[in-house]
Structure formats: structure tokens, C-alpha cells
Coordinates of C-alpha atoms in Angstrom, one line a residue:
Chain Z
X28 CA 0.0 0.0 0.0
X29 CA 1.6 3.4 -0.8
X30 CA 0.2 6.8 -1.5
X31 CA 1.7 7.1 -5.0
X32 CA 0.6 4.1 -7.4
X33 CA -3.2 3.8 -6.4
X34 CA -2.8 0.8 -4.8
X35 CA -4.7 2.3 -1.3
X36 CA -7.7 3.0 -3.6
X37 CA -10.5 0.0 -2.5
X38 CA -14.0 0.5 -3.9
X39 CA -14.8 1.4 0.1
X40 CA -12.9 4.8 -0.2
X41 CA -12.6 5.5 -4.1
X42 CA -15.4 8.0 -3.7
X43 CA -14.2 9.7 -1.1
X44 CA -10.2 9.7 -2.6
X45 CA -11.7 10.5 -6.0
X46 CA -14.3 13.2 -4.8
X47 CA -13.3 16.6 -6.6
X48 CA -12.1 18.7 -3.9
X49 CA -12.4 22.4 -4.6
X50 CA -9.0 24.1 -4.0
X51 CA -8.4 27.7 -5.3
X52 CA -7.0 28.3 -8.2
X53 CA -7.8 24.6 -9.6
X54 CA -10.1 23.5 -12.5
X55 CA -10.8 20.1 -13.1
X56 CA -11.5 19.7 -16.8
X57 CA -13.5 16.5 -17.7
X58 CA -11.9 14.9 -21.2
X59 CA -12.6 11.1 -21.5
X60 CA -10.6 11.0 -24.8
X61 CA -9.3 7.5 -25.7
X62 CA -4.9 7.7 -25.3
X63 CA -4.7 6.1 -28.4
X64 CA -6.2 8.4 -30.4
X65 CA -3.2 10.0 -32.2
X66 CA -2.7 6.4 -33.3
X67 CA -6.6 5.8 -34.0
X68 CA -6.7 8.9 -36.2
X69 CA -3.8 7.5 -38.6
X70 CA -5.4 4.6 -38.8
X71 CA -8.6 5.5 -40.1
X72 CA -7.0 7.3 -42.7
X73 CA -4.8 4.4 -43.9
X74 CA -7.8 2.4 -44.1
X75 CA -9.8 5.0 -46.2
X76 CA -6.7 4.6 -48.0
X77 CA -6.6 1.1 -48.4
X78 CA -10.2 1.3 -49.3
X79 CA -9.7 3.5 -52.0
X80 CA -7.3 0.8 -53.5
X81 CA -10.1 -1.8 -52.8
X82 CA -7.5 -3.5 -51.2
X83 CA -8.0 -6.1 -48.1
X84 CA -5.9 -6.2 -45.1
X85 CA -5.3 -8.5 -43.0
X86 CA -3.1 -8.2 -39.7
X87 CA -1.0 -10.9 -38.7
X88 CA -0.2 -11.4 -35.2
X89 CA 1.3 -14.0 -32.9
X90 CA 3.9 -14.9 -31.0
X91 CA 7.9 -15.5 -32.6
X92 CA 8.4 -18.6 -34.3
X93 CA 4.8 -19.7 -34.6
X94 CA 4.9 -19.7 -38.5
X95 CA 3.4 -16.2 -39.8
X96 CA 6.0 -16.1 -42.5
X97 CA 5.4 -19.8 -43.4
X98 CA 1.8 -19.3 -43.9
X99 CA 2.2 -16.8 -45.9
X100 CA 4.8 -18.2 -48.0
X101 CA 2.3 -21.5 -48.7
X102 CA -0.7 -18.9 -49.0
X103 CA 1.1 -16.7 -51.9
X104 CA 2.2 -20.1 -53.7
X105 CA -1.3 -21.1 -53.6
X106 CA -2.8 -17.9 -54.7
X107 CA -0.7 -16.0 -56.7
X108 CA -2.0 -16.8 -60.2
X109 CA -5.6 -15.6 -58.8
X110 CA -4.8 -13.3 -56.8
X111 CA -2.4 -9.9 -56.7
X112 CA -0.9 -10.3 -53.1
X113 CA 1.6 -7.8 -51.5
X114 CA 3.2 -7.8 -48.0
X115 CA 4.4 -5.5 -45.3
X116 CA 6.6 -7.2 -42.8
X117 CA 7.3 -6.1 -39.6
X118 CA 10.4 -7.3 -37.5
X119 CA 12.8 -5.7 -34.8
X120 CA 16.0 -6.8 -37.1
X121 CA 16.5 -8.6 -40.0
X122 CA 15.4 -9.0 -43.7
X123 CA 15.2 -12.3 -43.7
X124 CA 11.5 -12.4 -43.7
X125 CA 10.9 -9.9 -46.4
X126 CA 13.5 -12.1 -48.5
X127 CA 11.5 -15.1 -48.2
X128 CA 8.4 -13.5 -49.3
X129 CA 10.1 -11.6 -52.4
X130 CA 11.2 -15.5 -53.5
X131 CA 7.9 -15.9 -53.9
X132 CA 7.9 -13.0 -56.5
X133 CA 5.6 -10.8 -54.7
X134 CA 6.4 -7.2 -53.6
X135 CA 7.3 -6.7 -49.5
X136 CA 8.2 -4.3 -47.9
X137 CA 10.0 -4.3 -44.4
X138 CA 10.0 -2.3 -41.3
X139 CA 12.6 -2.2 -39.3
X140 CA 11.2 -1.6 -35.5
X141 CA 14.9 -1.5 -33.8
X142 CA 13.3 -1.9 -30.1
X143 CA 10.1 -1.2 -30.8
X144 CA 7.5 -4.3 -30.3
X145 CA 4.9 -3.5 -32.3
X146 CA 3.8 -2.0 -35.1
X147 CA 1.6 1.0 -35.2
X148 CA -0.5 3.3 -37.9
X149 CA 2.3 5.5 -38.5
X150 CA 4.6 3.3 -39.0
X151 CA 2.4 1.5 -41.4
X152 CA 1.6 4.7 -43.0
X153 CA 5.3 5.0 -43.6
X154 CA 5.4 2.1 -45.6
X155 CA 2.7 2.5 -47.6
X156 CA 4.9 5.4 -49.2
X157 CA 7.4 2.4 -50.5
X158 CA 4.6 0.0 -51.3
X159 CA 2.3 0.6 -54.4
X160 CA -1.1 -0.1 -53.8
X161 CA -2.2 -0.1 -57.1
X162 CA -3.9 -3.3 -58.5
X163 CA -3.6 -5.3 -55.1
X164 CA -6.4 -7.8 -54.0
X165 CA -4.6 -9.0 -51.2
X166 CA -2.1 -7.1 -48.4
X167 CA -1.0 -8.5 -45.2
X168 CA 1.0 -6.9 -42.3
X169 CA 3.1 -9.4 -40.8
X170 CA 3.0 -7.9 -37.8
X171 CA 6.0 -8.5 -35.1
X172 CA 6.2 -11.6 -33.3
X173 CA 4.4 -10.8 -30.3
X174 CA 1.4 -11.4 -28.5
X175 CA 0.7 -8.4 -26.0
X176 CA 1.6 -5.3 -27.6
X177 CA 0.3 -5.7 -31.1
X178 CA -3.1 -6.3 -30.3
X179 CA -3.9 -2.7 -28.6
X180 CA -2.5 -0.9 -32.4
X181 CA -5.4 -0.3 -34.6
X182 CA -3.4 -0.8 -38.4
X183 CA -6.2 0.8 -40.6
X184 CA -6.5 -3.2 -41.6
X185 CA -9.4 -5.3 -41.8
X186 CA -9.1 -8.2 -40.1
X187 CA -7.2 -10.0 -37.4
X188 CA -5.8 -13.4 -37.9
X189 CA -4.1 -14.7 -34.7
X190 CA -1.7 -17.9 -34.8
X191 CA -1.4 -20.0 -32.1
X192 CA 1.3 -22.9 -32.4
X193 CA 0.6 -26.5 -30.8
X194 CA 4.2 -25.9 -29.6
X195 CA 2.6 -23.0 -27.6
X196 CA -0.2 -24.5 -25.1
X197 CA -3.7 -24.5 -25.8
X198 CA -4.1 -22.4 -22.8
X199 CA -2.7 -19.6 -24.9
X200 CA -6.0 -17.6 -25.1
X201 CA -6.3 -17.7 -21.5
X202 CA -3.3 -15.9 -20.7
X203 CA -3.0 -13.8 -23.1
X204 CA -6.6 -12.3 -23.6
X205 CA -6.2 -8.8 -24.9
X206 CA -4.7 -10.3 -27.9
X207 CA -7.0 -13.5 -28.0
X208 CA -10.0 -11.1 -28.1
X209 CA -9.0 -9.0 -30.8
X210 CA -8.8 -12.5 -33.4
X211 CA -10.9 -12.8 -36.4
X212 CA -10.1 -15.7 -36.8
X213 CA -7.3 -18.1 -34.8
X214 CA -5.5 -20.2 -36.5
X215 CA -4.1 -23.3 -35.0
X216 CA -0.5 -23.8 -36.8
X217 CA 2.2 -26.6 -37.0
X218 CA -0.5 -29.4 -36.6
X219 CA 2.0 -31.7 -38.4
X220 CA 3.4 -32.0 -35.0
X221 CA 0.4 -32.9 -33.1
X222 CA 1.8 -36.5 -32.9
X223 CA 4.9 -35.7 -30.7
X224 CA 3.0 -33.8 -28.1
X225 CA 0.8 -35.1 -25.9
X226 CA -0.7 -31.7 -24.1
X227 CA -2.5 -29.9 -26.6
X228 CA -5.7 -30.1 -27.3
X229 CA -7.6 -28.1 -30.2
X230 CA -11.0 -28.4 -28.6
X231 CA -9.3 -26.5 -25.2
X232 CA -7.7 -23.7 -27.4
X233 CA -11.0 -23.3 -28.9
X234 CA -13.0 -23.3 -25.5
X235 CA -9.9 -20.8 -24.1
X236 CA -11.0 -18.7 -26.9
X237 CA -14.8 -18.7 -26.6
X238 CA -14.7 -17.7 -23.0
X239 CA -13.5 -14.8 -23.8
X240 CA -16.5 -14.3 -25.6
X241 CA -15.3 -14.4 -29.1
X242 CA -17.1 -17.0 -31.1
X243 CA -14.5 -16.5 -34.0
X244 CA -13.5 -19.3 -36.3
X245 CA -11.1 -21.3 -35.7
X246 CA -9.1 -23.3 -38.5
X247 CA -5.9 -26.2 -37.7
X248 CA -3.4 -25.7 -40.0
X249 CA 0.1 -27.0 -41.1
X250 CA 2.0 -25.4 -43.7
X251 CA 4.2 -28.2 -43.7
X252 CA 1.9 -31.1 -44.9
X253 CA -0.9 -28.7 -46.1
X254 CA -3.6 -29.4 -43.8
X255 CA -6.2 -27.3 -43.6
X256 CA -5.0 -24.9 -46.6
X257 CA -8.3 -25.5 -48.2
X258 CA -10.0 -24.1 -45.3
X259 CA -8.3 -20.8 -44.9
X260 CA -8.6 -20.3 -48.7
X261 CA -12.1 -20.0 -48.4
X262 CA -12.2 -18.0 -45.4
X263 CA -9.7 -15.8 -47.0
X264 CA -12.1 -15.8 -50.6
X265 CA -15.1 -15.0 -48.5
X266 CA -13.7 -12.3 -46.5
X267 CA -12.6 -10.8 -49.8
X268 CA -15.9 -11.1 -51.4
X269 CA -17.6 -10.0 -48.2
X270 CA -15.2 -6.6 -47.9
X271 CA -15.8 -5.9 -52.1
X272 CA -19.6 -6.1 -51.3
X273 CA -19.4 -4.1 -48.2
X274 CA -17.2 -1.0 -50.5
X275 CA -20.3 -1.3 -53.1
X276 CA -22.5 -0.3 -50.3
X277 CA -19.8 2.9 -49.2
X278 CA -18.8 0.5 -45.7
X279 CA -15.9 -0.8 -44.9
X280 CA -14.6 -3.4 -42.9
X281 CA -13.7 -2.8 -39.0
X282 CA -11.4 -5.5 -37.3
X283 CA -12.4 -6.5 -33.5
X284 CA -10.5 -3.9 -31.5
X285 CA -11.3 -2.1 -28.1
X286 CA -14.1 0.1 -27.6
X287 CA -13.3 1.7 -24.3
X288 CA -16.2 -0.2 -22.9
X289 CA -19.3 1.1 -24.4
X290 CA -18.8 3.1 -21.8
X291 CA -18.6 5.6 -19.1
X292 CA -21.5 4.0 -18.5
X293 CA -24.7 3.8 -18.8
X294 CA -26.3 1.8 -16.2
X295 CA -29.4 0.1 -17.8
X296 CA -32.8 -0.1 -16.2
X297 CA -33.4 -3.8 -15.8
X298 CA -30.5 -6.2 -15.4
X299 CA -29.0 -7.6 -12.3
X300 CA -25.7 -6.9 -11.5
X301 CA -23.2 -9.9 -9.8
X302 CA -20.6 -8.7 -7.8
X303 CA -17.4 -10.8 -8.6
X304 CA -17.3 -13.4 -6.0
X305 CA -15.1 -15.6 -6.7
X306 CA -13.0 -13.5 -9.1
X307 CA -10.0 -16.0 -8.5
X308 CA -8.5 -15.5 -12.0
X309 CA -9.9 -18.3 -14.4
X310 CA -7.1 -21.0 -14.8
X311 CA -7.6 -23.8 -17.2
Chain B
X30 CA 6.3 -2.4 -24.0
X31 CA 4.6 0.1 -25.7
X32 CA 3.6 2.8 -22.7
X33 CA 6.1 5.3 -23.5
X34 CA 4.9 5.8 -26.8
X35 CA 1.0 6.1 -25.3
X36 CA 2.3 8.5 -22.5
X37 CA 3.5 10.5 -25.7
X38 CA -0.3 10.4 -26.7
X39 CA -1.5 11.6 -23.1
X40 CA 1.1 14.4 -22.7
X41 CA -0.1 15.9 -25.9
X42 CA -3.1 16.3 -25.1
X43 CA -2.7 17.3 -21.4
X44 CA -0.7 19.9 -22.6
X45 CA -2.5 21.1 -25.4
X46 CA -5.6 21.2 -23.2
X47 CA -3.0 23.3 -20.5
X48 CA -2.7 25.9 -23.2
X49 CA -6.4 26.2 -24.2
X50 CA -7.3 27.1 -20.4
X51 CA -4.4 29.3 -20.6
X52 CA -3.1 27.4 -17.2
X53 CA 0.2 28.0 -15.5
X54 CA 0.3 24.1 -14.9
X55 CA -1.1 20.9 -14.1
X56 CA -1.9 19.6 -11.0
X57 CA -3.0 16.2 -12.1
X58 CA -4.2 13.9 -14.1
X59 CA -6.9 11.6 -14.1
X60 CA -6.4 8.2 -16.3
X61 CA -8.9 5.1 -16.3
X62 CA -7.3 1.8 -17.4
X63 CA -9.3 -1.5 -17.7
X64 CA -7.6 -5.0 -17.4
X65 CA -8.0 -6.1 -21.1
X66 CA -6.5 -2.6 -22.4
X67 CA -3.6 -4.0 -22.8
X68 CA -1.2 -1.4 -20.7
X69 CA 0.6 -2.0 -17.2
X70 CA -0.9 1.1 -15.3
X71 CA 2.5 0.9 -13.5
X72 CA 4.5 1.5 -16.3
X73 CA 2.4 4.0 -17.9
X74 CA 2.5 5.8 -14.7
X75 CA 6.6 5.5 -14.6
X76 CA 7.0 6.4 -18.5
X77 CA 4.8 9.3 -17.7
X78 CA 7.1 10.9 -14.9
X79 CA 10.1 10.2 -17.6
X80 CA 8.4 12.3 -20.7
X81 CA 6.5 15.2 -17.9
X82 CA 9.7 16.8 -17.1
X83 CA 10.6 20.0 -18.3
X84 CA 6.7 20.4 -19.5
X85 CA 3.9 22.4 -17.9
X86 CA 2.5 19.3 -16.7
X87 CA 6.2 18.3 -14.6
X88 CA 4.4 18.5 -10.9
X89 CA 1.2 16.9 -12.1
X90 CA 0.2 13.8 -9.7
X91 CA -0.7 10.8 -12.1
X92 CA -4.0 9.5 -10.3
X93 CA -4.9 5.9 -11.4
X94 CA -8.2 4.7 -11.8
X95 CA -8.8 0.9 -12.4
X96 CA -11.9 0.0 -14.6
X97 CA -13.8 -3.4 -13.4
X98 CA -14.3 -5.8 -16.1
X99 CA -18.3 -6.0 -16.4
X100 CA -19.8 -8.1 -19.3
X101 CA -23.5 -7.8 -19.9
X102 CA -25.1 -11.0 -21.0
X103 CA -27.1 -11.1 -24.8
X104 CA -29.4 -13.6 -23.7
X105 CA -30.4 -13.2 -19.9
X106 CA -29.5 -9.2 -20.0
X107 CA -27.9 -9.6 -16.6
X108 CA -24.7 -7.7 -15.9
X109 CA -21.6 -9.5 -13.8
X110 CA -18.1 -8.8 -13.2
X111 CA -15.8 -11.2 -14.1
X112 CA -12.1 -12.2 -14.7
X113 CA -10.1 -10.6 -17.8
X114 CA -9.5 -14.3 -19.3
X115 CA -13.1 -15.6 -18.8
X116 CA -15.9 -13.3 -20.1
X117 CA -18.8 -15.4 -19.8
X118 CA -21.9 -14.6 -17.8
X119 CA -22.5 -15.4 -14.2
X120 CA -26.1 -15.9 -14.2
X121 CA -26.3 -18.2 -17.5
X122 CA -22.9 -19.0 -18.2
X123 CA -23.4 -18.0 -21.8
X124 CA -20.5 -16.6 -23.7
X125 CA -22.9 -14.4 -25.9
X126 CA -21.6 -11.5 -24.1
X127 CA -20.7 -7.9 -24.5
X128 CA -18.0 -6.1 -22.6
X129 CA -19.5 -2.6 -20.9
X130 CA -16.7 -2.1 -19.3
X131 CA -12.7 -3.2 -18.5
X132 CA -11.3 -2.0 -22.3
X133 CA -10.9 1.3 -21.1
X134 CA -7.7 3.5 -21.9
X135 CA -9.2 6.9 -21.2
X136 CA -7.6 10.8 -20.0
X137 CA -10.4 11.2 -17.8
X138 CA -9.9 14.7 -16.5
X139 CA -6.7 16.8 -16.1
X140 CA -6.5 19.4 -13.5
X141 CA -5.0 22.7 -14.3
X142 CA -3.6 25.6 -11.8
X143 CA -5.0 29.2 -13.7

């Protein structure tokens, strides 16, 4: 308990602590504005950017190592004759992952985040000076290898695809629920392993996932023996098609993010409130 | 860790709203942060005294206000408060839920010596 952190505020006293107390000379101006907001803003305007260019976006997000690059490198084989895909990669050091991509002979373009360990809307916007936009179906930020940070950085993108490695734990979701939250879709990779482990279960990933109230899809796929490719095809086709249709109608397409808790709050008439009890944080 | 580059964000706009009261500084500021925002109050709070300095806002007190997470159930309307990882209702156990509150990374109010 100190004076200095908050930590002495309980909900017994937080009225009293937080009570305005008139002092001379002092005005308390109310503001409520969101501390993202810079970021927001940018992002807005890269995605009426992107919609301009009819172009779909999809963030990619997990943590290192759990095969973003790989999927993307099978996905681009796969749909590259049908499809005009570019991508912007995102990594603290290194080309190597914008190297693979260009083997595949379509245009990347990398950003180079030194410390930083996530990408935001500016630095996207930064990129899209070095990228043309022009004629794509298809772009995907490969964002960095990560699964806190990244998921509280609105893109301007469409969609959220989170990977989660059997390598990982299926109890993935569970402990990391900000970025779990934010998914569009999860996608279960390295499944070619599944043999040589013995603790991971699909079917708990997917219950970790839908108690945190997100009833996204959820697709298990290997890169390596092509599992599952056929699946995320069509999710990928359909979410195309569904984003074209929405741009007919002068809409666009809104990944899940945060929305500051619909908020500040406005305490409806008939519902029953339960106090946390037993607010012993959910383990599973 | 991304909360110096949100404090950048806050201190902005605590100072721009310092100029449009025409204040000689800040006394404090208010900020609401909910468990599923995705930012260690702690650190904000420790990034912010780094970037205050040498600003108007360098004596302001950094006052912390933690948001509950409350989801309000689709299909039995009741409201409960429940742990950041497991947003289902209390009353039904349904997972058709919406989250009212717990997201929050707000500036709630700033308080300015005029």
C-alpha cells in the first residue's frame, strides 16, 4: 500500500479519494478521450486509404516462431496466379522475412522496428509510401512476433488473424486475452506436430478462446503437410468477397479492437448486477 | 512495452488542453485503465514521470483509476463482473456476451492551476 501508485484506492474509499475537492486556483476539466487516439486517427486514414485501393488487409499477429512467415509463404504459392498479393513485414532486425516473401515474387516491404514491439499506424503509413497499392487484391502486415503489444495498435486493416502454435499450449487464449480477443479468426498452426505432443488439445484452445467471448473461427493448420490450406482459402475468398460487397454499399470493414467499454457507462434499467465473487482469476 | 509511446499520446493532449485554459500548470491527471487494455498502469505511470519533465504538466500527480471488467449478458440481459480471461456470464454461463466495461484507456480529467 503506498500513496503514490493507487494501490490504497479500494471500492470502500474510491469515492471519497476521488471526490473533486475544490481548492483555489484549480479546474478540473473532464476529457474522456481514448490515449490512443493519435494512433486511431492515422489509422482511419490508412484504411480510407486502403479502401480507396479496394485492397483487403489482414493483420497478422502471434507470438515469434509460430509460422506467420510460413503461412504466408504457402498462402502466396497457392494464390498468386488468382490473386495480386503484397506484404508489409514487420520485425525488430533482420530481412530475412521480407527475402523469403520476395522468393515468392511478390512485392514486401520491411520495417525495421529496432526496439520497438509493435507496429503501429504510423509506421504502417510510412510504408505505404514504399509499397504501391495499385492493382492489389490482397495485403498482409506481418506484424512483429508478439502477443501483447500488437493487439492494442489499430493498423487501418481489416481483419485479425491470430496464430497460435501446438508448440505454444492451448491455454494460450487464456493468458494472453487482450490479444486473444482481438482474433478474427485463430488459426491453430504446425498441426504436423500434433503426434509428438501429448498436451494440446484443439478443442481447449477453442473453449480458451470462446470464454473470452469471441465465437471466432477457428481453423488447424500445417503449412508443412498442407492441412487445412483449403479451409483458410475460403475463409480468406469469403472475407474478400464480403469486404468488395461491403465498399459497393460505401462500408468498410472494422477488425475487433477495443471500444473503451461502451462506456462511461450507462447503467441500464433492468439487469441484475453480480458482484465478482469468486474473481479468483480463471485458470484452465 | 509500448507505454512510452501512449504516454506521448496523453502528454499531448494534457498539454495542449493546458494551453487552451491558458493554465500555469497541471496539477494532475486523471487516467482510467481496464484489465483487457492491454497497458501495465505501473508502467504508464513510470514512463509518464520520464516524458512530464521539463513540460507544464512536470508536478502533475498521475491519479490511477482501475476500470472493473463487467460483461452484460445477450441472452439473460444480466450484468456481472468477471475475470479478464473468462468473459462469460455469471447468471447463464453464456458466452454471448458484451463487454461494458474493462477496455478502457481513457484521459479522464486533467486538473489545471489558472
Amino acid at each position: 500500500m503506498c500513496n503514490t501508485c493507487g494501490c490504497n484506492i479500494t471500492p470502500g474509499n474510491r469515492s471519497l479519494v476521488m471526490a473533486e475537492k475544490p481548492k483555489k486556483g484549480v479546474t478540473t476539466v473532464s476529457v474522456l478521450q481514448n490515449l490512443l487516439s493519435q494512433n486511431n486517427h492515422q489509422a482511419e486514414h490508412n484504411r480510407s486509404h486502403f479502401d480507396e485501393h479496394k485492397v483487403l488487409v489482414i493483420n497478422l499477429m502471434s507470438s515469434p516462431g509460430s509460422g506467420k512467415t510460413a503461412l504466408l509463404e504457402a498462402t502466396i504459392k497457392r494464390l498468386r496466379e488468382s490473386l495480386k498479393i503484397a506484404v508489409i513485414e514487420g520485425d525488430l532486425e533482420t530481412e530475412n522475412d521480407t527475402k523469403r516473401i520476395q522468393a515468392q515474387g511478390v512485392p514486401a516491404y520491411q520495417i525495421t522496428t529496432g526496439t520497438a514491439c509493435h507496429l503501429d499506424a504510423h509506421l504502417v503509413h510510412n510504408a505505404l509510401h514504399h509499397l504501391a497499392l495499385e492493382g492489389l487484391d490482397l495485403l498482409f502486415i506481418e506484424n512483429v512476433g508478439n502477443l501483447v503489444c500488437p493487439a492494442s495498435f489499430d493498423l487501418g486493416h481489416h481483419r485479425n488473424v491470430v496464430l497460435l502454435s501446438v508448440t505454444e499450449g492451448d491455454d494460450k487464449p487464456a493468458k494472453y486475452p487482450v490479444m486473444f480477443r482481438a482474433a478474427d479468426l485463430m488459426l491453430i498452426s504446425k498441426t504436423d506436430l500434433l503426434p509428438f505432443l501429448d498436451d494440446f488439445s484443439s478443442q481447449k484452445a477453442e473453449q480458451n478462446l470462446h470464454n473470452l467471448a469471441n465465437d471466432a473461427p477457428v481453423i488447424e493448420f500445417s503449412s508443412k503437410d498442407g492441412k487445412g490450406m483449403d479451409i483458410w482459402i475460403t475463409w480468406l475468398q469469403a472475407e474478400i468477397d464480403q469486404y468488395q460487397a461491403l465498399l459497393l454499399n460505401q462500408q468498410t470493414q472494422h477488425p475487433k479492437v477495443q471500444q473503451d467499454g461502451e462506456l462511461l457507462h450507462v447503467q441500464p434499467g433492468n439487469t441484475k448486477f453480480y458482484p465478482v465473487s469468486h474473481k479468483a482469476v480463471h485458470t484452465s | 512495452m509500448h507505454e512510452l509511446s501512449l504516454c506521448d499520446d496523453l502528454l499531448g493532449q494534457v498539454v495542449a488542453i493546458a494551453a487552451q485554459h491558458k493554465a500555469e500548470s497541471v496539477e494532475s491527471i486523471t487516467v482510467k485503465i481496464g484489465a483487457l487494455a492491454g497497458v501495465e498502469p505501473m508502467l504508464l505511470e513510470s514512463a509518464f514521470s520520464l516524458i512530464k519533465v521539463g513540460t507544464v504538466a512536470e508536478q502533475a500527480q498521475f491519479i490511477m483509476q482501475t476500470a472493473p471488467v463487467i460483461v452484460r449478458c445477450r441472452k439473460c440481459d444480466s450484468q456481472s463482473e468477471v475475470a479478464a480471461n473468462y468473459l462469460l456470464c455469471s447468471a447463464c454461463q453464456s458466452n454471448d456476451t458484451t463487454l461494458i466495461s474493462g477496455d478502457e484507456l481513457i484521459l479522464a480529467s486533467v486538473a489545471l492551476c489558472v
